[in-house]
Short mmCIF file of C-alpha atoms in Angstrom, two decimals:
data_model
loop_
_atom_site.label_atom_id
_atom_site.label_comp_id
_atom_site.label_asym_id
_atom_site.label_seq_id
_atom_site.Cartn_x
_atom_site.Cartn_y
_atom_site.Cartn_z
CA MET A 1 12.06 -18.50 22.30
CA PHE A 2 10.75 -21.76 23.71
CA ASN A 3 7.49 -23.14 22.37
CA SER A 4 6.00 -24.05 25.73
CA THR A 5 5.43 -22.26 29.03
CA ILE A 6 5.76 -24.06 32.37
CA ARG A 7 3.53 -22.52 34.98
CA VAL A 8 3.53 -23.22 38.72
CA TRP A 9 -0.24 -23.18 38.86
CA GLY A 10 -0.31 -26.22 36.58
CA VAL A 11 1.84 -28.16 39.02
CA CYS A 12 -0.38 -27.08 41.89
CA LEU A 13 -3.45 -28.38 40.08
CA VAL A 14 -1.85 -31.79 39.78
CA LEU A 15 -0.97 -31.81 43.47
CA LEU A 16 -4.47 -30.69 44.42
CA LEU A 17 -5.99 -33.58 42.50
CA ALA A 18 -3.62 -35.86 44.38
CA GLY A 19 -5.02 -34.59 47.67
CA GLU A 20 -2.29 -32.12 48.36
CA ALA A 21 -2.92 -28.41 48.97
CA CYS A 22 -1.22 -25.61 47.05
CA THR A 23 -1.58 -21.97 47.99
CA ASN A 24 1.32 -20.36 46.03
CA LEU A 25 -0.24 -19.41 42.72
CA ASP A 26 2.44 -16.94 41.61
CA GLU A 27 3.04 -17.30 37.88
CA LYS A 28 6.53 -17.79 36.52
CA THR A 29 7.11 -17.69 32.76
CA TYR A 30 10.25 -19.36 31.53
CA ASP A 31 10.03 -18.63 27.78
CA VAL A 32 10.28 -14.83 28.03
CA ILE A 33 13.62 -13.07 28.41
CA PRO A 34 13.32 -10.19 30.89
CA THR A 35 13.62 -6.78 29.21
CA ASP A 36 16.76 -5.87 31.11
CA GLN A 37 18.45 -9.03 29.83
CA PHE A 38 17.39 -8.80 26.18
CA GLY A 39 20.06 -7.63 23.74
CA SER A 40 22.97 -9.64 25.08
CA THR A 41 23.55 -11.57 21.82
CA ALA A 42 24.25 -10.38 18.28
CA GLN A 43 20.97 -11.91 17.09
CA GLN A 44 18.98 -10.10 19.77
CA GLN A 45 20.76 -6.83 19.06
CA ALA A 46 19.94 -7.18 15.38
CA ALA A 47 16.28 -7.62 16.36
CA LEU A 48 16.42 -4.40 18.38
CA ILE A 49 17.17 -2.31 15.30
CA GLY A 50 14.01 -3.39 13.46
CA PRO A 51 11.85 -0.60 14.93
CA LEU A 52 14.54 1.95 14.01
CA TYR A 53 14.07 1.08 10.36
CA SER A 54 10.37 1.83 10.55
CA GLY A 55 11.24 5.53 10.31
CA LEU A 56 12.85 4.90 6.94
CA ALA A 57 9.38 4.08 5.59
CA ASP A 58 8.52 7.76 5.96
CA TYR A 59 11.04 8.54 3.22
CA TYR A 60 8.11 8.29 0.82
CA GLY A 61 5.78 10.59 2.75
CA ASN A 62 8.46 13.21 3.38
CA SER A 63 9.62 13.22 -0.24
CA THR A 64 6.43 13.06 -2.27
CA ASN A 65 5.09 16.49 -1.26
CA LEU A 66 8.41 18.27 -1.70
CA ASN A 67 8.76 16.75 -5.17
CA ALA A 68 6.16 19.37 -6.13
CA VAL A 69 8.97 21.95 -6.27
CA THR A 70 10.28 20.31 -9.48
CA ASP A 71 9.31 20.30 -13.15
CA GLU A 72 8.23 16.65 -13.07
CA GLN A 73 5.33 16.90 -10.62
CA ILE A 74 2.50 19.39 -10.32
CA VAL A 75 -0.51 19.53 -8.01
CA PRO A 76 -2.85 21.94 -9.80
CA THR A 77 -6.02 23.37 -8.34
CA ARG A 78 -9.10 21.72 -9.85
CA GLY A 79 -11.96 23.96 -8.82
CA GLY A 80 -11.87 23.89 -5.03
CA ASP A 81 -9.96 20.60 -4.97
CA TRP A 82 -6.32 20.86 -3.90
CA LYS A 83 -6.64 24.60 -3.24
CA ASP A 84 -5.30 24.04 0.30
CA GLY A 85 -4.53 27.69 0.90
CA ASP A 86 -2.39 27.77 -2.28
CA ASN A 87 0.41 25.85 -0.56
CA TRP A 88 0.85 23.56 -3.59
CA LYS A 89 1.06 26.60 -5.86
CA ARG A 90 3.70 28.20 -3.63
CA LEU A 91 5.77 25.02 -3.68
CA TYR A 92 5.57 24.69 -7.43
CA THR A 93 6.31 28.35 -8.18
CA HIS A 94 9.08 28.56 -5.54
CA THR A 95 7.28 31.23 -3.56
CA TRP A 96 6.97 29.24 -0.34
CA ASP A 97 7.03 31.25 2.86
CA PRO A 98 8.92 30.13 6.00
CA THR A 99 5.98 31.11 8.24
CA THR A 100 2.94 30.18 6.18
CA ASP A 101 4.52 26.95 4.96
CA ASN A 102 6.37 26.07 8.13
CA GLY A 103 4.58 22.71 8.35
CA GLN A 104 5.76 21.64 4.89
CA PHE A 105 9.37 21.84 6.07
CA ASN A 106 9.00 20.99 9.75
CA GLY A 107 7.80 17.51 8.79
CA PRO A 108 10.97 16.52 6.87
CA TRP A 109 13.19 18.14 9.53
CA THR A 110 11.57 16.24 12.38
CA TRP A 111 11.58 13.06 10.28
CA CYS A 112 15.37 13.29 10.08
CA TYR A 113 16.10 14.29 13.65
CA ASN A 114 13.48 12.19 15.43
CA ASN A 115 14.98 9.16 13.75
CA ILE A 116 18.48 10.29 14.63
CA THR A 117 17.43 10.67 18.27
CA SER A 118 15.93 7.18 18.35
CA ILE A 119 19.13 5.73 16.92
CA ASN A 120 21.28 7.57 19.44
CA GLN A 121 19.17 6.23 22.30
CA GLN A 122 19.67 2.67 21.10
CA LEU A 123 23.34 2.89 20.14
CA GLY A 124 24.57 2.91 23.72
CA SER A 125 23.15 -0.55 24.39
CA ILE A 126 24.63 -2.12 21.24
CA THR A 127 27.89 -4.03 21.64
CA ASP A 128 27.92 -6.02 18.41
CA GLU A 129 30.20 -4.10 16.03
CA GLY A 130 28.27 -5.03 12.88
CA VAL A 131 24.95 -3.90 14.29
CA LYS A 132 26.50 -0.72 15.66
CA ALA A 133 28.01 0.05 12.24
CA GLU A 134 24.62 -0.45 10.62
CA LEU A 135 22.98 2.00 13.00
CA ARG A 136 25.69 4.59 12.51
CA ALA A 137 25.23 4.32 8.75
CA LEU A 138 21.48 4.79 9.13
CA ARG A 139 22.09 7.81 11.37
CA ALA A 140 24.50 9.27 8.80
CA PHE A 141 21.87 8.83 6.09
CA PHE A 142 19.38 10.99 7.98
CA HIS A 143 22.06 13.66 8.47
CA TYR A 144 22.78 13.52 4.74
CA LYS A 145 19.10 14.07 3.93
CA ALA A 146 18.90 17.01 6.36
CA MET A 147 22.03 18.56 4.84
CA ASP A 148 20.65 18.11 1.32
CA MET A 149 17.36 19.83 2.12
CA PHE A 150 18.38 22.50 4.62
CA GLY A 151 22.12 23.12 4.20
CA ASN A 152 23.56 24.29 7.53
CA VAL A 153 22.12 21.85 10.07
CA ILE A 154 23.07 20.21 13.35
CA ILE A 155 25.15 17.09 13.92
CA ALA A 156 23.27 15.07 16.53
CA ASP A 157 25.67 12.29 17.46
CA GLN A 158 25.12 12.28 21.22
CA VAL A 159 22.24 11.65 23.57
CA GLY A 160 21.00 14.59 25.61
CA ALA A 161 22.39 17.52 23.64
CA ALA A 162 19.34 19.78 23.87
CA THR A 163 20.61 22.71 21.77
CA PRO A 164 23.46 21.45 19.60
CA ALA A 165 25.45 23.90 17.51
CA GLN A 166 24.60 24.53 13.89
CA LYS A 167 27.26 23.32 11.47
CA THR A 168 28.03 24.46 7.96
CA ARG A 169 26.98 22.26 5.07
CA THR A 170 30.64 21.45 4.42
CA GLU A 171 31.16 20.39 8.03
CA VAL A 172 28.10 18.11 7.92
CA PHE A 173 29.25 16.65 4.59
CA SER A 174 32.66 15.85 6.10
CA TRP A 175 31.11 14.30 9.20
CA VAL A 176 28.71 12.10 7.21
CA GLU A 177 31.51 10.99 4.89
CA LYS A 178 33.78 10.18 7.86
CA GLU A 179 31.04 8.17 9.58
CA LEU A 180 30.25 6.15 6.47
CA LEU A 181 33.90 5.41 5.71
CA GLU A 182 34.55 4.36 9.31
CA VAL A 183 31.68 1.90 9.49
CA TYR A 184 32.04 0.56 5.95
CA PRO A 185 34.51 -2.28 6.75
CA LYS A 186 32.22 -3.58 9.50
CA LEU A 187 29.08 -3.72 7.38
CA SER A 188 27.74 -6.82 5.67
CA SER A 189 28.12 -7.36 1.93
CA THR A 190 25.01 -9.55 1.92
CA VAL A 191 22.07 -8.32 -0.13
CA GLY A 192 18.49 -9.51 -0.02
CA GLY A 193 17.03 -11.97 2.45
CA ALA A 194 17.60 -10.79 6.00
CA TYR A 195 19.39 -7.70 4.64
CA TYR A 196 16.58 -6.53 2.39
CA GLY A 197 15.74 -2.96 3.36
CA ARG A 198 18.78 -2.70 5.64
CA PHE A 199 22.03 -0.78 5.39
CA ASN A 200 24.93 -2.80 4.04
CA LYS A 201 28.03 -2.00 1.97
CA PRO A 202 26.15 -1.42 -1.31
CA VAL A 203 23.77 1.02 0.38
CA VAL A 204 26.66 2.99 1.87
CA ASN A 205 28.41 3.01 -1.51
CA MET A 206 25.21 4.45 -2.98
CA ILE A 207 24.97 7.23 -0.38
CA LEU A 208 28.63 8.12 -0.88
CA ALA A 209 28.17 8.13 -4.66
CA LYS A 210 25.22 10.52 -4.27
CA MET A 211 27.25 12.76 -1.98
CA TYR A 212 30.25 12.84 -4.30
CA LEU A 213 28.07 13.47 -7.35
CA ASN A 214 26.65 16.54 -5.61
CA ALA A 215 29.83 17.53 -3.75
CA GLN A 216 30.31 20.70 -5.77
CA VAL A 217 26.87 21.88 -4.65
CA TYR A 218 27.46 20.88 -1.03
CA THR A 219 31.09 21.98 -0.56
CA GLY A 220 32.18 23.90 -3.65
CA THR A 221 34.62 21.15 -4.66
CA PRO A 222 33.69 18.58 -7.35
CA ARG A 223 34.44 14.91 -6.66
CA TRP A 224 33.43 13.17 -9.86
CA ALA A 225 36.20 10.57 -9.70
CA ASP A 226 35.17 9.53 -6.19
CA ALA A 227 31.59 9.09 -7.44
CA VAL A 228 32.87 6.78 -10.19
CA VAL A 229 34.76 4.65 -7.65
CA ARG A 230 31.65 4.11 -5.52
CA CYS A 231 29.47 3.34 -8.55
CA ASP A 232 32.11 0.91 -9.80
CA SER A 233 32.00 -0.90 -6.48
CA ILE A 234 28.26 -1.47 -6.79
CA ILE A 235 28.26 -2.46 -10.46
CA LYS A 236 31.33 -4.69 -10.33
CA SER A 237 30.12 -6.50 -7.21
CA GLY A 238 27.82 -8.52 -9.45
CA LYS A 239 25.16 -8.49 -6.75
CA PHE A 240 22.64 -6.49 -8.79
CA SER A 241 21.29 -6.61 -12.33
CA LEU A 242 18.86 -4.60 -14.41
CA THR A 243 15.35 -5.94 -14.78
CA ALA A 244 14.15 -6.62 -18.32
CA ASP A 245 11.45 -3.96 -17.96
CA LEU A 246 12.00 -0.82 -15.88
CA LEU A 247 8.52 -1.08 -14.38
CA ASP A 248 9.27 -4.54 -12.99
CA ASN A 249 11.03 -2.68 -10.16
CA PHE A 250 7.75 -1.12 -9.07
CA LYS A 251 5.31 -4.02 -9.17
CA VAL A 252 3.03 -4.74 -6.24
CA GLN A 253 5.35 -7.58 -5.27
CA ASN A 254 8.70 -6.02 -6.10
CA GLN A 255 10.72 -7.25 -3.14
CA ASN A 256 12.65 -9.73 -5.30
CA SER A 257 13.78 -7.25 -7.94
CA PRO A 258 17.50 -7.83 -8.67
CA GLU A 259 17.91 -4.10 -9.36
CA ILE A 260 16.87 -2.72 -5.98
CA ILE A 261 19.73 -1.61 -3.73
CA LEU A 262 17.56 -0.10 -0.99
CA ALA A 263 13.81 -0.17 -0.57
CA THR A 264 11.52 0.40 2.35
CA PRO A 265 8.88 -2.33 2.68
CA PHE A 266 5.15 -1.67 2.62
CA ASP A 267 2.18 -4.01 2.91
CA ASN A 268 -1.46 -3.07 2.52
CA SER A 269 -2.43 -4.87 5.72
CA LYS A 270 0.73 -5.09 7.84
CA LYS A 271 2.60 -1.88 7.01
CA GLY A 272 0.47 0.85 5.47
CA GLY A 273 1.39 4.31 4.28
CA PHE A 274 2.15 3.85 0.60
CA ASN A 275 -0.77 5.37 -1.28
CA ILE A 276 0.66 7.20 -4.28
CA GLN A 277 -2.21 5.92 -6.43
CA MET A 278 -4.71 7.82 -4.29
CA ALA A 279 -2.83 11.09 -4.82
CA THR A 280 -2.58 10.82 -8.60
CA LEU A 281 -5.59 8.92 -9.97
CA HIS A 282 -8.88 10.49 -11.10
CA TYR A 283 -11.89 9.87 -8.86
CA LYS A 284 -13.44 7.44 -11.33
CA HIS A 285 -10.31 5.32 -11.53
CA GLN A 286 -11.88 3.61 -8.55
CA LEU A 287 -13.92 1.71 -11.15
CA THR A 288 -10.85 0.90 -13.25
CA TYR A 289 -8.94 -0.83 -10.48
CA ASN A 290 -11.82 -1.81 -8.19
CA LEU A 291 -10.51 0.31 -5.34
CA PRO A 292 -12.27 0.61 -1.96
CA ALA A 293 -12.52 4.41 -2.23
CA ALA A 294 -12.35 7.12 -4.86
CA PRO A 295 -8.83 8.51 -5.41
CA TRP A 296 -8.12 12.18 -4.81
CA ASN A 297 -7.33 13.39 -8.35
CA GLY A 298 -4.28 15.48 -7.50
CA PHE A 299 -0.72 14.82 -8.61
CA ALA A 300 0.14 14.92 -12.31
CA THR A 301 3.16 15.64 -14.45
CA VAL A 302 3.93 18.75 -16.47
CA VAL A 303 3.25 18.46 -20.21
CA GLU A 304 6.82 19.35 -21.21
CA PHE A 305 8.13 16.61 -18.94
CA TYR A 306 5.66 14.13 -20.42
CA ASN A 307 6.65 15.17 -23.94
CA SER A 308 10.32 14.51 -23.19
CA PHE A 309 9.51 10.81 -23.68
CA SER A 310 9.60 9.81 -27.35
CA ALA A 311 6.81 7.67 -28.76
CA GLN A 312 9.00 4.53 -28.83
CA ASP A 313 10.31 5.01 -25.30
CA LEU A 314 9.01 2.02 -23.33
CA ARG A 315 9.19 4.09 -20.16
CA LYS A 316 6.37 6.30 -21.43
CA LYS A 317 3.88 3.64 -20.34
CA MET A 318 4.45 4.84 -16.77
CA TRP A 319 1.97 7.63 -17.59
CA ILE A 320 -1.82 7.36 -17.77
CA VAL A 321 -3.34 9.31 -20.66
CA GLY A 322 -6.23 8.87 -23.12
CA GLN A 323 -9.66 7.28 -22.75
CA GLN A 324 -10.14 5.49 -19.45
CA TYR A 325 -12.17 2.35 -18.83
CA ASP A 326 -13.72 0.50 -15.92
CA ALA A 327 -12.62 -2.97 -14.87
CA SER A 328 -14.97 -4.59 -17.38
CA GLY A 329 -13.61 -2.56 -20.29
CA LYS A 330 -16.48 -0.08 -20.50
CA ALA A 331 -15.49 3.48 -21.43
CA LEU A 332 -15.80 5.88 -18.50
CA ASP A 333 -17.12 9.43 -18.57
CA ASP A 334 -16.86 12.47 -16.32
CA ASP A 335 -20.23 14.23 -16.06
CA GLY A 336 -21.18 12.96 -19.50
CA ILE A 337 -17.82 13.94 -21.04
CA PRO A 338 -15.61 11.03 -22.21
CA MET A 339 -13.02 10.42 -19.51
CA VAL A 340 -9.97 11.23 -21.61
CA ILE A 341 -6.89 12.13 -19.58
CA THR A 342 -4.95 14.82 -21.43
CA PRO A 343 -1.25 15.66 -20.87
CA GLU A 344 -1.96 19.38 -21.16
CA ILE A 345 -2.80 21.36 -18.02
CA PRO A 346 -4.16 24.69 -19.29
CA ALA A 347 -3.53 26.66 -16.08
CA PHE A 348 -2.33 26.03 -12.56
CA GLU A 349 -5.72 27.09 -11.21
CA MET A 350 -8.50 25.47 -13.26
CA PRO A 351 -12.24 25.88 -12.83
CA ALA A 352 -14.42 23.06 -11.56
CA GLY A 353 -15.65 20.60 -14.17
CA PRO A 354 -14.40 17.78 -16.38
CA ALA A 355 -11.83 19.90 -18.24
CA GLY A 356 -9.91 20.60 -15.05
CA ARG A 357 -10.44 17.17 -13.56
CA LEU A 358 -9.10 15.38 -16.65
CA ALA A 359 -6.01 17.53 -17.17
CA GLY A 360 -2.52 16.15 -16.63
CA ALA A 361 -0.87 12.76 -17.20
CA ARG A 362 -1.08 10.57 -14.08
CA SER A 363 1.55 8.15 -12.83
CA GLN A 364 1.32 4.37 -12.84
CA LYS A 365 5.05 3.81 -12.44
CA TYR A 366 4.21 1.92 -9.29
CA GLU A 367 1.83 -0.82 -10.34
CA ILE A 368 -1.64 -0.01 -9.03
CA GLN A 369 -2.92 -2.79 -6.81
CA LYS A 370 -6.23 -3.98 -8.22
CA ASN A 371 -9.10 -5.23 -6.06
CA ASN A 372 -7.40 -3.75 -3.03
CA THR A 373 -9.19 -3.70 0.30
CA THR A 374 -7.46 -0.56 1.64
CA ASN A 375 -6.10 2.71 0.31
CA ASP A 376 -2.56 1.46 1.00
CA MET A 377 -0.64 -0.64 -1.51
CA SER A 378 1.91 -3.42 -1.02
CA ASN A 379 4.62 -2.15 -3.38
CA ASP A 380 7.89 -1.54 -1.55
CA PHE A 381 9.12 2.00 -2.11
CA VAL A 382 12.40 2.06 -4.03
CA ILE A 383 14.98 4.46 -2.65
CA TYR A 384 18.05 3.33 -4.62
CA ARG A 385 18.45 1.03 -7.60
CA LEU A 386 21.07 -0.05 -10.13
CA GLY A 387 19.65 1.95 -13.05
CA ASP A 388 20.54 5.15 -11.22
CA VAL A 389 24.07 3.86 -10.59
CA TYR A 390 24.72 3.53 -14.33
CA LEU A 391 23.39 7.04 -14.90
CA MET A 392 25.49 8.49 -12.07
CA ARG A 393 28.66 6.81 -13.28
CA GLY A 394 27.93 7.91 -16.83
CA GLU A 395 27.43 11.52 -15.75
CA ALA A 396 30.56 11.57 -13.58
CA ASN A 397 32.67 10.11 -16.39
CA PHE A 398 31.22 12.62 -18.85
CA ARG A 399 32.18 15.49 -16.56
CA LEU A 400 35.68 13.97 -16.35
CA GLY A 401 35.93 13.99 -20.15
CA LYS A 402 35.60 10.21 -20.51
CA VAL A 403 32.87 10.35 -23.13
CA ALA A 404 33.27 6.77 -24.37
CA ASP A 405 32.80 5.39 -20.86
CA ALA A 406 29.82 7.67 -20.33
CA LEU A 407 28.20 6.56 -23.57
CA ALA A 408 28.50 2.90 -22.58
CA ASP A 409 26.61 3.47 -19.34
CA PHE A 410 23.87 5.66 -20.78
CA ASN A 411 23.30 3.30 -23.68
CA ILE A 412 22.79 0.36 -21.31
CA ILE A 413 19.82 2.27 -19.92
CA ARG A 414 18.68 3.45 -23.35
CA LYS A 415 18.68 -0.08 -24.71
CA ARG A 416 16.29 -1.28 -22.01
CA ALA A 417 14.04 1.70 -22.76
CA GLY A 418 13.86 0.71 -26.42
CA VAL A 419 15.32 3.97 -27.73
CA PRO A 420 18.36 4.50 -29.97
CA ASP A 421 21.84 4.67 -28.51
CA TYR A 422 23.36 8.07 -27.96
CA THR A 423 26.22 9.17 -30.15
CA ALA A 424 29.07 11.25 -28.77
CA ALA A 425 27.61 14.34 -30.43
CA GLN A 426 24.22 13.80 -28.80
CA LEU A 427 25.51 13.41 -25.26
CA THR A 428 25.40 16.79 -23.55
CA LEU A 429 24.71 17.88 -19.99
CA ASP A 430 21.20 18.94 -20.97
CA GLU A 431 20.56 15.54 -22.49
CA ILE A 432 21.97 13.76 -19.43
CA LEU A 433 19.55 15.67 -17.21
CA ALA A 434 16.67 14.81 -19.54
CA GLU A 435 17.61 11.12 -19.56
CA ARG A 436 17.80 11.05 -15.78
CA GLY A 437 14.32 12.58 -15.75
CA ARG A 438 12.90 9.89 -18.01
CA GLU A 439 14.50 7.01 -16.13
CA LEU A 440 13.96 8.26 -12.58
CA ALA A 441 10.63 10.11 -12.85
CA TRP A 442 8.81 10.35 -9.51
CA GLU A 443 11.58 8.53 -7.65
CA TYR A 444 12.36 11.83 -5.86
CA HIS A 445 15.83 12.57 -7.22
CA ARG A 446 14.68 15.43 -9.44
CA ARG A 447 15.21 18.39 -7.09
CA GLN A 448 18.77 17.30 -6.42
CA ASP A 449 19.40 16.80 -10.15
CA LEU A 450 17.96 20.17 -11.17
CA ILE A 451 20.14 21.93 -8.61
CA ARG A 452 23.29 20.08 -9.70
CA PHE A 453 22.66 20.98 -13.35
CA GLY A 454 21.89 24.62 -12.55
CA GLN A 455 18.27 24.35 -13.71
CA PHE A 456 16.33 24.53 -10.46
CA ASN A 457 15.86 28.30 -10.42
CA LYS A 458 14.99 28.66 -14.10
CA ALA A 459 11.46 29.28 -15.35
CA TRP A 460 9.22 26.45 -16.52
CA ARG A 461 5.48 25.94 -17.11
CA PHE A 462 3.57 28.27 -14.70
CA LYS A 463 6.78 28.94 -12.75
CA PRO A 464 8.82 32.13 -13.12
CA ALA A 465 12.55 32.20 -12.51
CA SER A 466 13.19 31.91 -8.78
CA GLU A 467 15.86 33.24 -6.44
CA PRO A 468 19.09 31.22 -6.01
CA TYR A 469 18.51 30.86 -2.27
CA ARG A 470 15.49 28.64 -3.00
CA THR A 471 17.85 25.72 -3.62
CA LEU A 472 17.68 25.33 0.17
CA PHE A 473 14.48 25.02 2.11
CA PRO A 474 13.94 27.34 5.09
CA ILE A 475 14.90 25.95 8.46
CA PRO A 476 11.53 25.47 10.20
CA LYS A 477 10.62 28.27 12.58
CA ASP A 478 9.50 25.66 15.12
CA GLN A 479 13.07 24.33 15.25
CA ILE A 480 14.62 27.80 15.54
CA SER A 481 12.31 28.45 18.51
CA LEU A 482 13.48 25.23 20.17
CA ASN A 483 17.18 25.73 19.48
CA PRO A 484 18.52 29.31 19.63
CA ASN A 485 21.75 28.12 18.01
CA LEU A 486 19.91 27.65 14.69
CA LYS A 487 20.09 30.55 12.25
CA GLN A 488 17.72 30.86 9.30
CA ASN A 489 19.03 30.28 5.80
CA PRO A 490 19.76 33.48 3.84
CA GLY A 491 16.83 34.90 1.94
CA TYR A 492 14.19 33.70 4.42
CA ASN A 493 14.70 36.30 7.14
#
């Protein structure tokens, strides 16, 4: 855009002062491109896709609540706090109801398909092949997320299809894979800078690796070797490296982490919405971090999950336990009781009082922004990172019988965590799941992992064994009402 604006009324003023009359005061602006002409260049088309990425920021909000269906996150009732009609209890115990809890699932569904619709509306005006490929990859990602959560969903690849047909999970898997493979050659290999938070070749490799790792769940056919190929592409590109400390990836200013493959940017003043600290911290942690408001004292982790971290595991510092202090170092109390956060949660529904309020290890994996002026933090939310790639490749190689290769990858991660290397005898599927839990806690991969390892429906603390159909969420009743072609998932009728 030009830096100056030439206006006719300015010329008229000069003429008037010279004794001439001017009666045409219509304003013409020469530094603004008319809307119907914008988007004619590759640079302008790239600018058009910026708003379409804003929907990706809701990945955090649409994942954090549903993480409560796993063994790594619990939202217990503390007196009347977090009772919320027992919806958190139903999520955790896998007793959610498609009618009562319709809103819990309608949000993620509409997140996927509203973003898909916005992309479809823009795609028709895009002529630059690189930008078009990027948008198609983003659209495929939202279809992948819908397929992962709901199974048999719709493929919305056209504008104006009011009631598209429902497709099987296998059909959606094949369509997403085909889309990603078609656009891959046209995508940029650049990472960081202008491509930070955007879809490029490494991001598509990551999505494909995730799909292939879970292909047996999605389609009935394992594709471990294909997962290895996609992980190899990311690792051998040399574009990413592990940070010295795992938690460096989650600092308030984490946008320059060399490990991040895809993140969605947040800023406490310019782009709000990331407030995980408010959900997990105790009310009086306001005094610890000098926050503008008291946190909500909700999300915690389950004691068995906390105890899966050994004492020497450097990753264990992601949890807040023990005596708590204010910003000056003074010990805090809760109604006269020392404010000691305990890993143990004695019951899902606890009575009011300090015992219930102090129960459960809280998360500080994302650095808590001190002296903040809002409830939103400036940490970018990490969707994909290199540490997960090593773990995925290690798991896929293990399942292929390549134990030595698997050990090498897992021990790279173990070394950073400060824990002993695995031996071949120690590496089992149960141990792989546990290691993924320790490395990726609260990064919202746990549901997918538990399902892949056949553990999702088993009993754990406060949760009885649940029905196999619970591996899929119910298709929201609101969506079935809007589209008669949608049929409810088995078990929810």
